[in-house]
CSV table of C-alpha atoms and ligand atoms in Angstrom, one decimal:
chain,number,residue,atom,x,y,z
D,1,MET,CA,-40.5,-43.0,38.1
D,2,GLU,CA,-38.6,-39.8,38.3
D,3,THR,CA,-35.6,-41.1,40.0
D,4,ALA,CA,-32.6,-40.2,37.9
D,5,ASP,CA,-30.6,-37.0,38.3
D,6,ILE,CA,-29.6,-36.7,34.7
D,7,GLY,CA,-30.8,-38.3,31.4
D,8,LEU,CA,-28.2,-39.2,28.8
D,9,ILE,CA,-29.0,-39.9,25.1
D,10,GLY,CA,-26.3,-41.6,23.0
D,11,LEU,CA,-24.3,-44.6,24.1
D,12,ALA,CA,-21.3,-44.4,21.9
D,13,VAL,CA,-18.0,-44.4,23.7
D,14,MET,CA,-18.2,-40.7,24.9
D,15,GLY,CA,-21.7,-41.1,26.1
D,16,GLU,CA,-21.0,-44.3,28.0
D,17,ASN,CA,-17.9,-42.9,29.6
D,18,LEU,CA,-19.6,-39.7,30.7
D,19,ALA,CA,-22.5,-41.7,32.2
D,20,LEU,CA,-20.0,-43.8,34.2
D,21,ASN,CA,-18.2,-40.7,35.3
D,22,PHE,CA,-21.4,-39.0,36.6
D,23,GLU,CA,-22.3,-42.3,38.3
D,24,SER,CA,-18.9,-42.5,40.0
D,25,LYS,CA,-19.6,-39.1,41.5
D,26,GLY,CA,-22.9,-40.3,43.1
D,27,TYR,CA,-25.4,-39.3,40.4
D,28,THR,CA,-28.1,-41.7,39.1
D,29,ILE,CA,-28.2,-41.6,35.3
D,30,ALA,CA,-31.0,-42.6,33.0
D,31,VAL,CA,-29.7,-43.7,29.6
D,32,TYR,CA,-31.2,-44.1,26.2
D,33,ASN,CA,-29.9,-45.0,22.8
D,34,ARG,CA,-31.7,-45.4,19.5
D,35,ARG,CA,-32.1,-49.0,18.7
D,36,SER,CA,-30.1,-49.9,15.6
D,37,PRO,CA,-31.6,-52.6,13.4
D,38,GLY,CA,-30.1,-56.0,13.7
D,39,ARG,CA,-28.0,-55.1,16.8
D,40,GLU,CA,-28.7,-56.0,20.4
D,41,HIS,CA,-30.0,-53.0,22.3
D,42,ALA,CA,-27.1,-50.7,23.3
D,43,VAL,CA,-28.9,-49.7,26.5
D,44,ASP,CA,-29.2,-53.3,27.8
D,45,ARG,CA,-25.7,-54.1,26.7
D,46,PHE,CA,-24.4,-51.1,28.6
D,47,VAL,CA,-26.6,-51.5,31.8
D,48,GLU,CA,-25.9,-55.2,32.0
D,49,GLY,CA,-22.2,-54.9,31.0
D,50,ARG,CA,-20.0,-52.0,31.9
D,51,GLY,CA,-22.8,-50.5,34.0
D,52,ARG,CA,-23.7,-53.6,36.0
D,53,GLY,CA,-24.5,-52.9,39.6
D,54,LYS,CA,-24.3,-49.1,39.1
D,55,ARG,CA,-26.8,-46.3,39.5
D,56,LEU,CA,-28.0,-46.5,35.9
D,57,VAL,CA,-31.6,-46.6,34.7
D,58,GLY,CA,-31.9,-48.2,31.2
D,59,THR,CA,-34.8,-46.8,29.2
D,60,HIS,CA,-36.1,-47.8,25.8
D,61,SER,CA,-37.9,-44.7,24.4
D,62,ILE,CA,-37.4,-41.0,24.6
D,63,ARG,CA,-40.6,-40.8,26.6
D,64,GLU,CA,-39.4,-43.3,29.2
D,65,LEU,CA,-36.1,-41.5,29.4
D,66,VAL,CA,-37.7,-38.1,30.1
D,67,GLU,CA,-40.1,-39.6,32.6
D,68,SER,CA,-37.2,-41.2,34.5
D,69,VAL,CA,-35.5,-37.9,35.2
D,70,ARG,CA,-36.6,-35.7,38.1
D,71,ARG,CA,-37.5,-32.1,37.4
D,72,PRO,CA,-36.2,-29.7,36.4
D,73,ARG,CA,-34.8,-32.2,34.0
D,74,ARG,CA,-31.2,-32.3,32.8
D,75,ILE,CA,-30.9,-34.2,29.6
D,76,LEU,CA,-27.5,-34.6,28.0
D,77,MET,CA,-27.2,-35.5,24.3
D,78,MET,CA,-24.0,-37.2,23.2
D,79,ILE,CA,-24.9,-37.8,19.6
D,80,ARG,CA,-23.5,-37.0,16.2
D,81,ALA,CA,-23.5,-33.3,15.4
D,82,GLY,CA,-25.8,-31.9,12.7
D,83,GLU,CA,-29.3,-33.1,11.8
D,84,PRO,CA,-29.4,-35.9,14.5
D,85,VAL,CA,-29.3,-33.1,17.1
D,86,ASP,CA,-32.4,-31.4,15.7
D,87,GLU,CA,-34.2,-34.7,15.3
D,88,VAL,CA,-33.6,-35.7,18.9
D,89,ILE,CA,-34.6,-32.2,20.2
D,90,GLY,CA,-37.8,-32.6,18.1
D,91,GLN,CA,-38.5,-36.0,19.8
D,92,LEU,CA,-37.8,-34.6,23.3
D,93,MET,CA,-40.0,-31.5,22.9
D,94,PRO,CA,-43.4,-33.1,23.5
D,95,TYR,CA,-42.3,-34.5,26.8
D,96,LEU,CA,-40.3,-31.7,28.3
D,97,GLU,CA,-41.7,-29.1,30.7
D,98,ARG,CA,-40.9,-25.5,31.5
D,99,GLY,CA,-37.5,-25.1,33.1
D,100,ASP,CA,-36.0,-28.3,31.8
D,101,VAL,CA,-32.5,-28.2,30.4
D,102,VAL,CA,-31.2,-29.9,27.2
D,103,ILE,CA,-27.5,-30.1,26.8
D,104,ASP,CA,-25.7,-30.9,23.6
D,105,GLY,CA,-22.2,-32.3,24.4
D,106,GLY,CA,-21.2,-33.1,20.8
D,107,ASN,CA,-18.9,-31.1,18.5
D,108,SER,CA,-21.8,-28.9,17.1
D,109,ASP,CA,-21.4,-25.9,14.9
D,110,TYR,CA,-21.8,-22.9,17.2
D,111,LEU,CA,-24.2,-21.3,14.7
D,112,ASP,CA,-26.6,-24.2,15.1
D,113,THR,CA,-26.3,-23.9,18.9
D,114,GLN,CA,-27.2,-20.2,18.7
D,115,ARG,CA,-30.4,-21.1,16.8
D,116,ARG,CA,-31.2,-24.0,19.2
D,117,VAL,CA,-30.7,-21.8,22.3
D,118,ALA,CA,-33.1,-19.2,20.9
D,119,GLN,CA,-35.7,-21.9,19.9
D,120,ALA,CA,-35.6,-23.7,23.3
D,121,GLU,CA,-35.9,-20.4,25.3
D,122,LYS,CA,-38.9,-19.5,23.2
D,123,ALA,CA,-40.5,-22.8,24.4
D,124,GLY,CA,-39.6,-22.0,28.0
D,125,LEU,CA,-36.7,-24.5,28.1
D,126,SER,CA,-33.0,-24.0,28.6
D,127,PHE,CA,-30.4,-25.2,26.0
D,128,VAL,CA,-26.7,-25.6,26.6
D,129,GLY,CA,-24.0,-26.2,24.0
D,130,CYS,CA,-21.2,-27.8,25.9
D,131,GLY,CA,-17.8,-28.4,24.5
D,132,VAL,CA,-16.4,-31.7,25.8
D,133,SER,CA,-12.7,-32.3,25.3
D,134,GLY,CA,-10.4,-35.1,26.4
D,135,GLY,CA,-11.4,-38.1,24.2
D,136,GLU,CA,-12.7,-41.3,25.7
D,137,LEU,CA,-10.4,-41.4,28.7
D,138,GLY,CA,-11.1,-37.8,29.5
D,139,ALA,CA,-14.9,-38.5,29.4
D,140,LEU,CA,-14.4,-41.3,31.9
D,141,HIS,CA,-11.9,-39.8,34.3
D,142,GLY,CA,-12.3,-36.0,33.8
D,143,PRO,CA,-12.8,-34.0,30.7
D,144,SER,CA,-12.5,-30.3,30.2
D,145,LEU,CA,-16.1,-28.9,29.8
D,146,MET,CA,-17.1,-25.7,28.1
D,147,PRO,CA,-20.8,-25.0,28.7
D,148,GLY,CA,-22.6,-22.0,27.2
D,149,GLY,CA,-26.1,-21.1,26.3
D,150,SER,CA,-29.2,-20.3,28.5
D,151,ALA,CA,-27.9,-18.7,31.6
D,152,ALA,CA,-30.8,-20.2,33.7
D,153,ALA,CA,-29.3,-23.6,33.1
D,154,TRP,CA,-25.9,-23.0,34.8
D,155,PRO,CA,-27.1,-23.2,38.5
D,156,LEU,CA,-28.8,-26.5,37.5
D,157,ILE,CA,-25.9,-28.2,35.8
D,158,LYS,CA,-22.9,-26.5,37.6
D,159,GLU,CA,-22.6,-29.1,40.4
D,160,PRO,CA,-22.7,-32.3,38.4
D,161,PHE,CA,-20.6,-30.9,35.5
D,162,GLN,CA,-17.9,-29.5,37.8
D,163,ALA,CA,-18.0,-32.8,39.7
D,164,ILE,CA,-17.1,-34.9,36.6
D,165,ALA,CA,-14.6,-32.4,35.1
D,166,ALA,CA,-10.8,-32.7,35.3
D,167,LYS,CA,-9.3,-30.8,38.2
D,168,LEU,CA,-6.2,-28.6,38.5
D,169,ASP,CA,-3.6,-29.2,41.3
D,170,ASP,CA,-5.5,-26.7,43.5
D,171,GLY,CA,-8.7,-28.8,43.1
D,172,SER,CA,-10.5,-26.2,40.9
D,173,PRO,CA,-12.6,-27.8,38.1
D,174,CYS,CA,-11.9,-27.5,34.4
D,175,CYS,CA,-15.4,-26.4,33.8
D,176,GLU,CA,-16.8,-22.9,34.0
D,177,TRP,CA,-19.7,-21.1,32.4
D,178,ILE,CA,-18.5,-19.7,29.1
D,179,GLY,CA,-21.3,-17.3,28.2
D,180,PRO,CA,-24.6,-17.0,26.3
D,181,GLY,CA,-25.7,-18.4,22.9
D,182,GLY,CA,-23.3,-20.6,21.0
D,183,SER,CA,-20.3,-19.4,23.0
D,184,GLY,CA,-19.5,-22.8,24.6
D,185,HIS,CA,-19.4,-24.6,21.3
D,186,PHE,CA,-17.5,-21.7,19.7
D,187,VAL,CA,-14.8,-22.0,22.4
D,188,LYS,CA,-14.6,-25.7,21.8
D,189,THR,CA,-14.3,-25.1,18.0
D,190,VAL,CA,-11.3,-22.8,18.6
D,191,HIS,CA,-9.9,-25.4,21.0
D,192,ASN,CA,-10.0,-27.9,18.2
D,193,GLY,CA,-8.6,-25.4,15.7
D,194,ILE,CA,-5.7,-24.9,18.2
D,195,GLU,CA,-5.5,-28.7,18.5
D,196,TYR,CA,-5.0,-28.9,14.7
D,197,GLY,CA,-2.3,-26.3,14.9
D,198,ASP,CA,-0.4,-28.0,17.7
D,199,MET,CA,-0.6,-31.3,15.9
D,200,GLN,CA,0.6,-29.9,12.6
D,201,LEU,CA,3.5,-28.1,14.4
D,202,ILE,CA,4.5,-31.3,16.0
D,203,ALA,CA,4.3,-33.1,12.7
D,204,GLU,CA,6.6,-30.5,11.1
D,205,THR,CA,9.0,-30.9,14.0
D,206,TYR,CA,9.0,-34.7,13.4
D,207,SER,CA,9.6,-34.1,9.7
D,208,LEU,CA,12.7,-31.9,10.4
D,209,LEU,CA,14.1,-34.2,13.1
D,210,ARG,CA,13.6,-37.3,11.0
D,211,ASN,CA,14.5,-36.0,7.5
D,212,ARG,CA,17.1,-33.3,8.3
D,213,LEU,CA,18.7,-34.6,11.5
D,214,GLY,CA,18.2,-38.3,10.7
D,215,MET,CA,16.7,-39.2,14.0
D,216,ASP,CA,15.2,-42.7,14.5
D,217,ASN,CA,12.0,-43.5,16.4
D,218,GLU,CA,13.8,-44.3,19.7
D,219,SER,CA,15.8,-41.1,19.8
D,220,LEU,CA,12.7,-39.1,18.8
D,221,ALA,CA,10.8,-40.7,21.7
D,222,SER,CA,13.6,-39.8,24.1
D,223,LEU,CA,13.8,-36.3,22.8
D,224,PHE,CA,10.1,-35.7,23.2
D,225,GLU,CA,10.2,-37.2,26.7
D,226,SER,CA,12.8,-34.7,27.6
D,227,TRP,CA,10.9,-31.8,26.0
D,228,ASN,CA,7.8,-33.0,27.9
D,229,ARG,CA,9.7,-32.3,31.2
D,230,GLY,CA,10.2,-28.6,30.2
D,231,GLU,CA,8.2,-25.7,29.0
D,232,LEU,CA,6.7,-27.7,26.2
D,233,ASN,CA,5.1,-30.1,28.7
D,234,SER,CA,1.7,-31.1,27.2
D,235,TYR,CA,-0.5,-34.0,26.5
D,236,LEU,CA,0.2,-34.0,22.8
D,237,ILE,CA,4.0,-34.0,23.3
D,238,GLY,CA,3.6,-36.8,25.8
D,239,ILE,CA,1.5,-39.0,23.6
D,240,THR,CA,3.7,-38.4,20.6
D,241,ALA,CA,6.7,-39.8,22.6
D,242,GLU,CA,4.6,-42.9,23.2
D,243,ILE,CA,3.6,-43.1,19.6
D,244,PHE,CA,7.2,-43.0,18.4
D,245,ARG,CA,8.1,-46.0,20.7
D,246,PHE,CA,5.0,-48.1,19.9
D,247,LYS,CA,5.6,-51.4,18.2
D,248,ASP,CA,3.3,-53.5,16.0
D,249,ASP,CA,2.7,-57.1,16.8
D,250,ASP,CA,5.9,-58.2,14.9
D,251,GLY,CA,8.1,-55.7,16.7
D,252,ALA,CA,8.3,-53.1,13.9
D,253,TYR,CA,7.4,-49.5,14.7
D,254,LEU,CA,3.7,-49.0,14.0
D,255,LEU,CA,4.1,-45.3,13.1
D,256,ASP,CA,6.2,-46.2,10.1
D,257,ARG,CA,3.3,-48.3,8.8
D,258,ILE,CA,0.6,-45.6,9.0
D,259,ARG,CA,-0.5,-44.0,5.8
D,260,ASP,CA,0.3,-40.2,5.6
D,261,VAL,CA,-3.3,-39.2,4.8
D,262,ALA,CA,-4.9,-37.1,7.5
D,263,ARG,CA,-8.6,-37.0,8.0
D,264,GLN,CA,-10.8,-34.4,9.8
D,265,LYS,CA,-14.3,-34.0,11.1
D,266,GLY,CA,-14.7,-30.3,10.5
D,267,THR,CA,-14.1,-28.3,13.6
D,268,GLY,CA,-10.7,-27.0,12.4
D,269,LYS,CA,-12.4,-25.8,9.2
D,270,TRP,CA,-15.2,-24.1,11.2
D,271,SER,CA,-12.6,-22.1,13.1
D,272,VAL,CA,-11.1,-21.0,9.8
D,273,SER,CA,-14.5,-20.1,8.4
D,274,ALA,CA,-15.4,-18.1,11.5
D,275,ALA,CA,-12.1,-16.3,11.1
D,276,LEU,CA,-12.8,-15.6,7.4
D,277,ASP,CA,-16.2,-14.3,8.3
D,278,ARG,CA,-14.7,-11.9,10.9
D,279,ASN,CA,-11.8,-10.8,8.7
D,280,ASP,CA,-9.4,-12.3,11.2
D,281,PRO,CA,-6.0,-13.6,10.1
D,282,LEU,CA,-6.0,-17.0,11.7
D,283,THR,CA,-3.2,-18.1,9.4
D,284,LEU,CA,-1.6,-20.9,11.3
D,285,ILE,CA,-4.8,-22.9,11.9
D,286,ALA,CA,-5.8,-22.3,8.3
D,287,GLU,CA,-2.4,-23.8,7.2
D,288,ALA,CA,-2.9,-26.8,9.5
D,289,VAL,CA,-6.3,-27.5,8.0
D,290,PHE,CA,-4.9,-27.1,4.5
D,291,ALA,CA,-2.0,-29.4,5.3
D,292,ARG,CA,-4.5,-32.1,6.2
D,293,MET,CA,-6.3,-31.5,2.9
D,294,LEU,CA,-3.0,-31.6,1.0
D,295,SER,CA,-2.1,-34.9,2.7
D,296,ALA,CA,-5.4,-36.3,1.6
D,297,LEU,CA,-4.5,-35.9,-2.1
D,298,PRO,CA,-2.1,-38.9,-2.5
D,299,ASP,CA,-2.5,-39.2,-6.3
D,300,GLU,CA,-1.6,-35.5,-6.9
D,301,ARG,CA,1.3,-35.9,-4.5
D,302,ARG,CA,2.6,-39.0,-6.3
D,303,THR,CA,2.4,-37.2,-9.6
D,304,ALA,CA,4.1,-34.2,-8.2
D,305,ALA,CA,6.9,-36.3,-6.7
D,306,GLU,CA,7.4,-37.9,-10.1
D,307,SER,CA,7.3,-34.6,-11.9
D,308,TYR,CA,9.8,-33.0,-9.5
D,309,PRO,CA,12.2,-35.8,-8.5
D,310,ASP,CA,14.9,-33.3,-7.7
D,311,PRO,CA,13.6,-30.4,-5.5
D,312,GLN,CA,17.1,-28.9,-5.7
D,313,ALA,CA,17.5,-29.0,-2.0
D,314,GLN,CA,20.5,-27.1,-1.0
D,315,SER,CA,22.9,-28.2,1.6
D,316,VAL,CA,22.9,-25.7,4.4
D,317,VAL,CA,26.3,-24.9,5.8
D,318,GLU,CA,25.2,-24.4,9.3
D,319,THR,CA,23.8,-27.6,10.9
D,320,LEU,CA,20.4,-27.5,12.5
D,321,THR,CA,20.0,-28.6,16.1
D,322,ALA,CA,17.1,-30.2,18.0
D,323,GLY,CA,17.2,-27.2,20.3
D,324,GLN,CA,16.6,-24.8,17.5
D,325,ILE,CA,13.7,-26.9,16.2
D,326,ARG,CA,12.2,-26.9,19.7
D,327,ALA,CA,12.5,-23.1,19.8
D,328,ALA,CA,10.7,-22.8,16.5
D,329,LEU,CA,8.0,-25.1,17.7
D,330,TYR,CA,7.5,-23.0,20.9
D,331,ALA,CA,7.4,-19.6,19.0
D,332,SER,CA,5.0,-20.9,16.4
D,333,LYS,CA,2.8,-22.4,19.1
D,334,LEU,CA,2.7,-19.0,20.7
D,335,VAL,CA,1.6,-17.3,17.4
D,336,SER,CA,-1.1,-20.0,17.1
D,337,TYR,CA,-2.5,-19.3,20.5
D,338,ALA,CA,-2.3,-15.5,20.0
D,339,GLN,CA,-4.3,-16.0,16.8
D,340,GLY,CA,-6.8,-18.3,18.4
D,341,PHE,CA,-7.5,-16.0,21.3
D,342,SER,CA,-7.7,-13.0,19.0
D,343,LEU,CA,-10.4,-14.8,17.0
D,344,MET,CA,-12.3,-15.5,20.2
D,345,ARG,CA,-12.1,-11.8,21.1
D,346,ARG,CA,-13.5,-10.8,17.7
D,347,VAL,CA,-16.4,-13.2,17.8
D,348,SER,CA,-17.1,-12.4,21.5
D,349,GLU,CA,-17.3,-8.7,20.7
D,350,LEU,CA,-19.7,-9.4,17.8
D,351,TYR,CA,-22.2,-11.3,20.0
D,352,ASP,CA,-21.4,-9.4,23.2
D,353,TRP,CA,-20.5,-12.8,24.9
D,354,ARG,CA,-17.9,-11.2,27.2
D,355,LEU,CA,-15.7,-14.2,27.2
D,356,ASP,CA,-13.2,-14.5,30.0
D,357,TYR,CA,-10.0,-15.5,28.3
D,358,GLY,CA,-8.0,-16.2,31.5
D,359,THR,CA,-10.7,-18.6,32.6
D,360,ILE,CA,-10.9,-20.3,29.2
D,361,ALA,CA,-7.1,-20.9,29.3
D,362,ARG,CA,-7.5,-22.2,32.9
D,363,ILE,CA,-10.2,-24.8,32.0
D,364,TRP,CA,-8.0,-26.0,29.1
D,365,ARG,CA,-5.1,-26.7,31.5
D,366,ASN,CA,-6.3,-30.2,32.3
D,367,GLY,CA,-8.6,-32.8,30.8
D,368,CYS,CA,-8.5,-31.6,27.2
D,369,ILE,CA,-6.4,-32.5,24.2
D,370,ILE,CA,-4.4,-29.2,24.2
D,371,ARG,CA,-3.7,-29.3,27.9
D,372,SER,CA,-0.2,-27.9,28.6
D,373,ALA,CA,2.1,-26.0,31.0
D,374,PHE,CA,2.0,-23.2,28.4
D,375,LEU,CA,-1.6,-22.4,29.2
D,376,GLU,CA,-0.7,-21.4,32.7
D,377,LYS,CA,1.3,-18.5,31.1
D,378,VAL,CA,-1.7,-17.7,28.9
D,379,THR,CA,-3.9,-17.4,32.0
D,380,GLU,CA,-1.3,-15.2,33.7
D,381,ALA,CA,-1.2,-12.9,30.7
D,382,PHE,CA,-4.9,-12.3,30.7
D,383,ARG,CA,-5.0,-12.0,34.5
D,384,THR,CA,-2.4,-9.2,34.2
D,385,ASP,CA,-4.3,-7.5,31.4
D,386,PRO,CA,-7.9,-8.8,30.7
D,387,ASP,CA,-8.0,-6.5,27.6
D,388,LEU,CA,-4.8,-7.9,26.1
D,389,ARG,CA,-5.2,-7.5,22.3
D,390,SER,CA,-2.7,-10.2,21.5
D,391,LEU,CA,-0.6,-12.6,23.6
D,392,LEU,CA,2.4,-11.4,21.6
D,393,PHE,CA,2.1,-8.1,23.5
D,394,ASP,CA,2.4,-9.8,26.9
D,395,ASP,CA,5.8,-9.2,28.6
D,396,PHE,CA,6.5,-12.9,29.3
D,397,PHE,CA,5.7,-14.0,25.7
D,398,ARG,CA,7.6,-11.0,24.2
D,399,ASP,CA,10.7,-12.1,26.0
D,400,LYS,CA,10.1,-15.7,24.7
D,401,ILE,CA,9.8,-14.5,21.2
D,402,GLY,CA,13.0,-12.5,21.6
D,403,GLN,CA,14.8,-15.6,22.8
D,404,THR,CA,13.5,-18.0,20.1
D,405,LEU,CA,13.5,-15.7,17.1
D,406,PRO,CA,17.0,-16.4,15.8
D,407,ALA,CA,16.5,-20.1,15.9
D,408,TRP,CA,12.9,-19.8,14.5
D,409,ARG,CA,14.2,-17.9,11.5
D,410,ARG,CA,17.0,-20.4,10.9
D,411,VAL,CA,14.7,-23.4,11.1
D,412,VAL,CA,12.2,-21.9,8.6
D,413,ALA,CA,15.1,-20.9,6.2
D,414,HIS,CA,16.5,-24.4,6.7
D,415,GLY,CA,13.2,-25.9,5.7
D,416,ALA,CA,13.0,-23.8,2.6
D,417,LEU,CA,16.5,-24.6,1.5
D,418,GLY,CA,16.2,-28.2,2.4
D,419,ALA,CA,12.9,-28.8,0.7
D,420,VAL,CA,11.0,-29.6,3.9
D,421,ALA,CA,7.4,-28.3,3.9
D,422,LEU,CA,6.8,-26.3,7.0
D,423,PRO,CA,3.4,-24.7,6.4
D,424,CYS,CA,2.7,-23.7,10.0
D,425,MET,CA,6.1,-22.8,11.2
D,426,SER,CA,6.7,-20.6,8.2
D,427,SER,CA,3.3,-19.0,8.1
D,428,ALA,CA,3.6,-18.2,11.8
D,429,LEU,CA,6.9,-16.4,11.1
D,430,SER,CA,5.4,-14.6,8.2
D,431,TYR,CA,2.4,-13.5,10.3
D,432,PHE,CA,4.8,-12.3,13.0
D,433,ASP,CA,6.9,-10.3,10.6
D,434,GLY,CA,3.8,-9.0,8.9
D,435,LEU,CA,2.4,-7.9,12.3
D,436,ARG,CA,5.5,-6.1,13.3
D,437,THR,CA,6.1,-4.3,10.0
D,438,LEU,CA,5.2,-0.7,10.3
D,439,ARG,CA,5.2,0.1,6.6
D,440,SER,CA,3.8,-2.9,4.8
D,441,PRO,CA,3.6,-3.2,1.0
D,442,ALA,CA,-0.2,-2.9,1.1
D,443,ASN,CA,0.1,0.6,-0.3
D,444,LEU,CA,0.9,-1.0,-3.6
D,445,LEU,CA,-2.2,-3.2,-3.4
D,446,GLN,CA,-4.3,-0.1,-2.8
D,447,ALA,CA,-2.7,1.7,-5.7
D,448,GLN,CA,-3.3,-1.3,-8.0
D,449,ARG,CA,-6.9,-1.6,-6.9
D,450,ASP,CA,-7.4,2.1,-7.6
D,451,TYR,CA,-5.5,1.9,-11.0
D,452,PHE,CA,-7.6,-1.0,-12.4
D,453,GLY,CA,-10.9,-0.5,-10.7
D,454,ALA,CA,-11.1,3.0,-9.2
D,455,HIS,CA,-11.5,1.5,-5.8
D,456,ARG,CA,-10.0,4.5,-4.0
D,457,TYR,CA,-7.2,4.6,-1.3
D,458,GLU,CA,-6.4,6.5,1.8
D,459,ARG,CA,-3.3,8.7,2.1
D,460,ILE,CA,-0.7,8.8,4.8
D,461,ASP,CA,-0.8,12.6,4.8
D,462,ARG,CA,-4.5,12.6,5.5
D,463,ASP,CA,-5.7,10.5,8.5
D,464,ASP,CA,-9.3,11.6,8.6
D,465,GLY,CA,-10.6,8.6,6.6
D,466,THR,CA,-11.0,10.5,3.4
D,467,THR,CA,-10.5,8.3,0.3
D,468,PHE,CA,-9.0,9.3,-3.0
D,469,HIS,CA,-9.0,8.2,-6.6
D,470,THR,CA,-6.4,9.1,-9.1
D,471,ASP,CA,-6.7,9.0,-12.9
D,472,TRP,CA,-3.5,6.9,-13.2
D,473,THR,CA,-3.5,6.7,-17.1
D,474,GLY,CA,-4.9,10.0,-18.0
D,475,ARG,CA,-7.8,8.1,-19.7
D,476,GLY,CA,-9.8,7.1,-16.7
D,477,GLY,CA,-11.8,10.1,-15.7
D,478,ASN,CA,-12.8,11.0,-12.2
D,479,THR,CA,-15.6,8.5,-11.6
D,480,SER,CA,-14.6,6.0,-8.9
D,481,ALA,CA,-16.2,2.9,-7.5
D,482,GLU,CA,-18.2,2.9,-4.3
D,483,SER,CA,-15.9,2.3,-1.3
D,484,TYR,CA,-17.1,-0.6,0.8
D,485,GLU,CA,-15.5,-3.5,2.6
D,486,ALA,CA,-16.4,-7.1,2.5
K,1,LIG,C1,-11.3,-33.3,21.9
K,1,LIG,C2,-11.1,-33.5,20.4
K,1,LIG,C3,-12.3,-34.2,19.8
K,1,LIG,C4,-12.2,-34.3,18.2
K,1,LIG,C5,-11.1,-35.2,17.8
K,1,LIG,C6,-11.2,-35.5,16.3
K,1,LIG,O1,-11.2,-32.2,22.3
K,1,LIG,O2,-11.5,-34.3,22.6
K,1,LIG,O3,-11.0,-32.3,19.8
K,1,LIG,O4,-13.4,-33.4,20.1
K,1,LIG,O5,-13.4,-34.9,17.8
K,1,LIG,O6,-9.9,-34.7,18.1
K,1,LIG,O7,-11.1,-34.3,15.5
K,1,LIG,P1,-10.8,-34.4,13.9
K,1,LIG,O8,-11.4,-35.7,13.4
K,1,LIG,O9,-11.4,-33.2,13.3
K,1,LIG,O10,-9.3,-34.5,13.9
């Protein structure tokens, strides 16, 4: 009975492809999928179809699945995040034994994973929340894997997980242990937030190149292909070139026929809410999430377009070049990664996860959606200084910002004057200018708060944390509000 090395629940495309990937590395996989009414059983379809002749054990109940896997069991769930995960864990519990490992490979909320790790450990089991990135092809040929949770699980899953993961040129796997609790799923959440940022930045680049430089799909494709041979080399730039060129059945460009309404499944939003909870200025990813939300309001956009038919775009004397737009994209991307890694640091410090940022950047260098040449520089920055507070303080990136800054400013100004929305490029520049401003206007905010609500302020001539209240009107008296921070 107990013949399989790994059990897998959930035979949607990611589950099937991961099962085939494990199998191709010599593992025997027991598979299970809930029977959906009126449809042929997914297990039989898979085992007789794509899985024919392979080391797969089709099972038709949770119990049969568990009993097919040798102990200590490794059971991977590839199911929809949220309640289904708790349901399946509940169904597994009666059959699992001490030391067994349950792995959730979905895009789960890391706070749910924290809770599930604690619950499983109480029952003598191990639980792993594993970020899986790379889409369906990644799952089949080599994803980037971000496992975290019960430390006892790592020696049991390390070999098979590293075997199926994408590899770097030196053969090292894009899968390392991330840390305790929900850290694996948290790191995947930030990966996805960064993915949203990268995608929105590319979309803004497209908007400028198409609307301001008048480039057509073919020339956009060629430009992106050439960028993909340089420092912007990345999966997303590469697929974007292919998307520009792709033709519909009748020979017209498919991209031009796709509605401009962007959807989302939530991970970008979770990055932003984690940032809000930690008082962390994750501005670029927040703008990327909001840009999708704005796109998804077509009625309001239509009304606004009718209400403001003339945006009073001004002709800009200086022409904009593709090279300047490329520089703005690079600089903004750098800000986004700096913010993403800062968020990881803040949350890691809160939970004492001790995340290794250089390693995280390394396992993102292949297999995942945000894979890029750029990440090699991120790894190097954290290898040079593991305590780096911001990527913007690294020598290499400081030089890059210095080189790109004039073009970046010009592009953002050009967008404003030319009525092209650039939420991420412009917020990245504002963040950068805000960060490097020694004397910000926040003194005025503090004065206003104290004026209308007696909220107290600190003084630049007293740096001992003492707070002050002033009776600004002569009618306020000396009573001040309690000083506390949200
Ligand atoms: C990955 C992706 C993937 C994500 C999709 C869709 O790393 O392989 O991040 O996990 O589900 O990109 O995400 P949205 O629907 O939120 O755009």
